[in-house]
Coordinates of C-alpha atoms in Angstrom, one line a residue:
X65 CA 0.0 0.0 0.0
X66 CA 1.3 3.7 -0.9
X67 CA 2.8 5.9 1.7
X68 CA 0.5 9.0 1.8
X69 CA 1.9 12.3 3.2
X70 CA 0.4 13.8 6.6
X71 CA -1.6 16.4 6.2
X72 CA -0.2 19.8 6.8
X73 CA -1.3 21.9 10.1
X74 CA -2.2 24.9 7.9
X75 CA -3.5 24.6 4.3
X76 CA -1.1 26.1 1.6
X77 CA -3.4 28.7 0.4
X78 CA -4.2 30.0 4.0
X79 CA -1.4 32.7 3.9
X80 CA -2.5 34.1 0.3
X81 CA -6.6 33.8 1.6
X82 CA -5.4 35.8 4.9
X83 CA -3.3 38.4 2.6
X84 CA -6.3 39.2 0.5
X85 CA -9.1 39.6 3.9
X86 CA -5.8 41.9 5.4
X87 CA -5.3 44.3 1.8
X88 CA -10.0 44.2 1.7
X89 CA -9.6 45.5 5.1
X90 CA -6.9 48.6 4.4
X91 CA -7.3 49.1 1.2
X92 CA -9.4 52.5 1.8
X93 CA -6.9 53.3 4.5
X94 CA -5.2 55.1 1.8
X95 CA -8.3 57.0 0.5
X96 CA -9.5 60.4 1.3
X97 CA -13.0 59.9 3.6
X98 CA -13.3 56.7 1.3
X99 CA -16.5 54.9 3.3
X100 CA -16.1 51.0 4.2
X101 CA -17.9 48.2 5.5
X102 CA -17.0 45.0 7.9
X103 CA -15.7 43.0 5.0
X104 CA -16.3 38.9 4.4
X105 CA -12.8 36.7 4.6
X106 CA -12.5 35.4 1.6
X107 CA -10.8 32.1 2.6
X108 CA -12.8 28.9 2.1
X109 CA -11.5 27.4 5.4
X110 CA -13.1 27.7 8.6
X111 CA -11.6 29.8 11.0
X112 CA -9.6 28.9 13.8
X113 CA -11.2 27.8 16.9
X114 CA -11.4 31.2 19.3
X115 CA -10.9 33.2 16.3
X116 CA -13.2 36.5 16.5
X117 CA -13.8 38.6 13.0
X118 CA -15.3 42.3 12.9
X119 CA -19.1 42.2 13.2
X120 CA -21.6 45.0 13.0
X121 CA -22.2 45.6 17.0
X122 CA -17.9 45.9 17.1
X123 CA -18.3 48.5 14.3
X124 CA -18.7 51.3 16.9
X125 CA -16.4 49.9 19.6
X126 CA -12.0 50.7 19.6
X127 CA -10.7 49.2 22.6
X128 CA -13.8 49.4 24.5
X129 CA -14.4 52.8 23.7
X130 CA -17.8 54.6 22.4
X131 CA -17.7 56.9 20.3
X132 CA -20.1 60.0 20.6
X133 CA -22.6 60.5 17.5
X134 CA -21.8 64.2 16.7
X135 CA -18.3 65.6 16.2
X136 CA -18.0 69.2 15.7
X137 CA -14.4 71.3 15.6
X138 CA -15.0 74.6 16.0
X139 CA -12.5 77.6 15.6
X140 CA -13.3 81.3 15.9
X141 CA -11.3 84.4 15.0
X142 CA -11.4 87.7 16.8
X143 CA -10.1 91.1 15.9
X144 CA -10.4 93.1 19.1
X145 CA -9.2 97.5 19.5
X146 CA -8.3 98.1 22.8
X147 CA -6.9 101.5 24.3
X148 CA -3.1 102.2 23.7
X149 CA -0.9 100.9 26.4
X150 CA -3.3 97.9 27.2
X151 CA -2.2 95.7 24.7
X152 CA -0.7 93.3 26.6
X153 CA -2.8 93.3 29.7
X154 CA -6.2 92.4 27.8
X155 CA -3.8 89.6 26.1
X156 CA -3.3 88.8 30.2
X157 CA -6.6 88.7 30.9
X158 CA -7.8 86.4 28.1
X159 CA -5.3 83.7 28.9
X160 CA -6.2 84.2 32.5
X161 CA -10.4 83.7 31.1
X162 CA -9.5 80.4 28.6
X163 CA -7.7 79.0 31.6
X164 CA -10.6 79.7 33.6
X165 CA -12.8 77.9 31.4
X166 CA -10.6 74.9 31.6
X167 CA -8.6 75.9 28.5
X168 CA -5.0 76.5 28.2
X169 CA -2.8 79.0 26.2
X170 CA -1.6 77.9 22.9
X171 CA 0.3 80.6 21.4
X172 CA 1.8 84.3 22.1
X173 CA 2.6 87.1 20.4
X174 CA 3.2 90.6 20.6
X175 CA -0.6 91.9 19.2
X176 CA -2.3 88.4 19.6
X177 CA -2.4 85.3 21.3
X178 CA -3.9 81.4 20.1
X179 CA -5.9 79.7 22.9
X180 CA -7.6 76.7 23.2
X181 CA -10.8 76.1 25.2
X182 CA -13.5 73.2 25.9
X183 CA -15.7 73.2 23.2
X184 CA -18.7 72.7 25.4
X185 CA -18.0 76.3 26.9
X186 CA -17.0 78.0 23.6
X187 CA -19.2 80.4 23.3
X188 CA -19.0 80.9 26.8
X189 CA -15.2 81.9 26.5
X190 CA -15.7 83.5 23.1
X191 CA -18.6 85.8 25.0
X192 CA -16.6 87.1 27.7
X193 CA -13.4 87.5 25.8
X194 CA -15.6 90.0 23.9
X195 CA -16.0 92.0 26.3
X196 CA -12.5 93.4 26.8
X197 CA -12.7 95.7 23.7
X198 CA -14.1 96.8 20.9
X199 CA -14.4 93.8 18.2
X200 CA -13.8 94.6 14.6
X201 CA -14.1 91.5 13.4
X202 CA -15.6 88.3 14.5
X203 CA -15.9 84.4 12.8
X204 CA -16.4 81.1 13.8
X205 CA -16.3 77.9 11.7
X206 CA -17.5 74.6 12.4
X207 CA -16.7 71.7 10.6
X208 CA -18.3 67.8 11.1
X209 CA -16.3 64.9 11.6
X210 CA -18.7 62.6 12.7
X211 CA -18.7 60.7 9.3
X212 CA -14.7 61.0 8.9
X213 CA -14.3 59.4 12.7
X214 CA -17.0 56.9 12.4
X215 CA -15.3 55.6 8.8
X216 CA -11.8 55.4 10.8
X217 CA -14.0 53.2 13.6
X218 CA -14.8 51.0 11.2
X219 CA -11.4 50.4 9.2
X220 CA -9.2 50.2 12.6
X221 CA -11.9 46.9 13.3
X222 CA -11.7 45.1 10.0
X223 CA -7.7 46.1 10.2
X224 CA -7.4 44.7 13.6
X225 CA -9.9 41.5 12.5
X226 CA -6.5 41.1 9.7
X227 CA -3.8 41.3 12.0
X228 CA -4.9 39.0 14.3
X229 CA -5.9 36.5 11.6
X230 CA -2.6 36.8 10.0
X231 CA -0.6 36.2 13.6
X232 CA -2.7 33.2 13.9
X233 CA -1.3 32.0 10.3
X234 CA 2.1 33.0 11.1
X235 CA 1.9 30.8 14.5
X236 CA 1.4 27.7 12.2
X237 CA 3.4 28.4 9.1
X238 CA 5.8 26.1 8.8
X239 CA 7.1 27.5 4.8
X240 CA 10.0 29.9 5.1
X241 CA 8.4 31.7 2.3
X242 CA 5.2 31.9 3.5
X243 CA 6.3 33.4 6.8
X244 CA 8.4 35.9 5.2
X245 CA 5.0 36.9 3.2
X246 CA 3.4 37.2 6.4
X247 CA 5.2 39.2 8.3
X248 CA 5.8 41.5 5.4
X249 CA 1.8 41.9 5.5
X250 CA 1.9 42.0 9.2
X251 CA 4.2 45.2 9.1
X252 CA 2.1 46.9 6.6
X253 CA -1.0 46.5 8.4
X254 CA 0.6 47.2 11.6
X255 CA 1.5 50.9 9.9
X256 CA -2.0 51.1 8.9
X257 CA -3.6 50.4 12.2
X258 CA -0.8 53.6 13.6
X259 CA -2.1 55.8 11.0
X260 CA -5.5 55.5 11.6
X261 CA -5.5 55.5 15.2
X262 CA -3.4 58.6 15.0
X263 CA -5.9 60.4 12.9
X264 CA -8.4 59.2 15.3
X265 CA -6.3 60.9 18.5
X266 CA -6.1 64.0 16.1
X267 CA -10.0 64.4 15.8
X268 CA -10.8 63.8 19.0
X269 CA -8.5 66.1 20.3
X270 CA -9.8 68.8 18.2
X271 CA -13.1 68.3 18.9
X272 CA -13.0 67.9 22.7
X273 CA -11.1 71.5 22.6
X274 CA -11.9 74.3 20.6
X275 CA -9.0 77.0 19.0
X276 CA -9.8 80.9 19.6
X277 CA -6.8 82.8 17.7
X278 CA -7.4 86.7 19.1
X279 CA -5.5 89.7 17.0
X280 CA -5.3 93.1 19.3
X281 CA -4.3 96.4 17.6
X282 CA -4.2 100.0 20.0
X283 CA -6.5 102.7 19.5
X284 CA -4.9 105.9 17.9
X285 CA -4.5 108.5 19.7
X286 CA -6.6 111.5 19.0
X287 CA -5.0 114.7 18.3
X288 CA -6.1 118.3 17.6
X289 CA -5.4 120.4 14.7
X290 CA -3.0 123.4 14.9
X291 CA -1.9 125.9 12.9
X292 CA 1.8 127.1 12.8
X293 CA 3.9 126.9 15.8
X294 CA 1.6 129.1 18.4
X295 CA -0.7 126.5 19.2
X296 CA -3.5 128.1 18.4
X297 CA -6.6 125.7 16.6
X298 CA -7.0 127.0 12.7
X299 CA -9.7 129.6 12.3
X300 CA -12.7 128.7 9.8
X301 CA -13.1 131.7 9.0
X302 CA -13.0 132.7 5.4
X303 CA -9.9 134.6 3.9
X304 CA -10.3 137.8 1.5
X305 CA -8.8 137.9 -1.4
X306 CA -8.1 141.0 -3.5
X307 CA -7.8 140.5 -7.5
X308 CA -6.1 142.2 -9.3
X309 CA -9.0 142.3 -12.3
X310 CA -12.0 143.6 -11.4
X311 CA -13.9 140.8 -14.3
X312 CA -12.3 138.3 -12.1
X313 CA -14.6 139.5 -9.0
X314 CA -17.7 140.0 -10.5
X315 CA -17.3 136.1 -11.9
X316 CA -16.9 134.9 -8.1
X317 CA -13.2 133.7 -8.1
X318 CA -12.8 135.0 -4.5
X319 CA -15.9 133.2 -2.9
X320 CA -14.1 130.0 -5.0
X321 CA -11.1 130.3 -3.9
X322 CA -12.2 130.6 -0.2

């Protein structure tokens, strides 16, 4: 009777089946707001006993954490006159009323300063930092990124769903070549999974803290009108003129003149 070979621990198209669930999952990763789904392994082989793939209820879950339904960034700009010489005690005072609000100071400069504040208590802030002078001009933007963060939500699961499938691969590879080819894929999903968590960090951070960027300029002086060097305010009153041509005054040219 034939010898037959033993059966291999991890079937030989397992590594290439794992590749192709791992690329599904990143593969909009690299997109601009590009919306994705939980995606179906494509491998024909059952998974691994204890081995968990993305669902729908883990489509709103990163490492335990819910996500809130409405993200909004917000950033104002103020232009603000304030007497001369107070310059940079008003730019005092509104550090002293972001800090107050539970914000803290961004940047400083000599006819401005960058804060950033909670956003729950923005207009708050923005409301009493009005108050220390005259505004000239006044904006605020807001800008959604509920859909952006929920997308990232999504990806970082399927992503994660990948890694771990191919570390389970990797675990039973016994083909040099095949484990090369997965820890290749291992490294470029690992980058992924970095780059969308950092964009997540960014967005939240944004979002849980508004920016307020406030430009001061002094009030000029005002100053009176003299005439000469005596000091003495110009008269209104109207000069007379004597022409030499008497045709010249009947047309008017004095009263013109004047």
């Amino acid at each position: 009777m034939p010898a037959t070979a033993a059966p291999s621990s991890v079937p030989s198209d397992a590594p290439q089946a794992a590749m192709a669930e791992s690329v599904q999952a990143t593969e909009s990763s690299s997109g601009s707001g590009a919306k994705t789904t939980a995606t179906t392994p494509v491998t024909t082989q059952p998974a691994p006993a204890g081995a968990k793939t993305a669902s729908t209820t883990d489509q709103k879950k990163t490492d335990g954490a819910q996500s809130p339904d409405f993200l909004i960034m917000y950033n104002g700009d103020v232009a603000m006159m304030v007497e001369d010489g107070k310059v940079s005690s008003t730019l005092d005072k509104i550090i002293d009323v972001s800090e107050g609000a539970g914000g803290h100071l961004g940047t400083r400069r000599d006819l401005g300063v960058t804060v950033r504040v909670p956003s729950a208590r923005f207009r708050e802030t923005l409301a009493k930092i009005s108050e220390l002078g005259e505004i000239t001009h006044q904006s605020v933007t807001a800008e959604d990124v509920s859909e952006e963060y929920h997308d990232a939500e999504v990806r970082l699961v399927n992503m994660k769903a990948a890694q771990k499938r191919l570390q389970e691969f990797l675990a039973k590879s016994a083909n040099m070549n095949d484990m090369l080819t997965l820890e290749r894929e291992l490294e470029r999903i690992s980058m992924d999974i970095d780059r969308v968590e950092g964009r997540m960090r960014f967005l939240k951070e944004h979002v849980a803290f508004s920016t307020l960027t406030i430009a001061l300029m002094a009030r000029p002086k005002s100053q009176a009108v003299v005439a000469g060097g005596g000091g003495k305010p110009v008269s209104s009153s109207p000069r007379i003129m004597h022409l030499q041509a008497e045709w010249l005054d009947n047309l008017g040219m004095d009263k013109l003149v004047n």
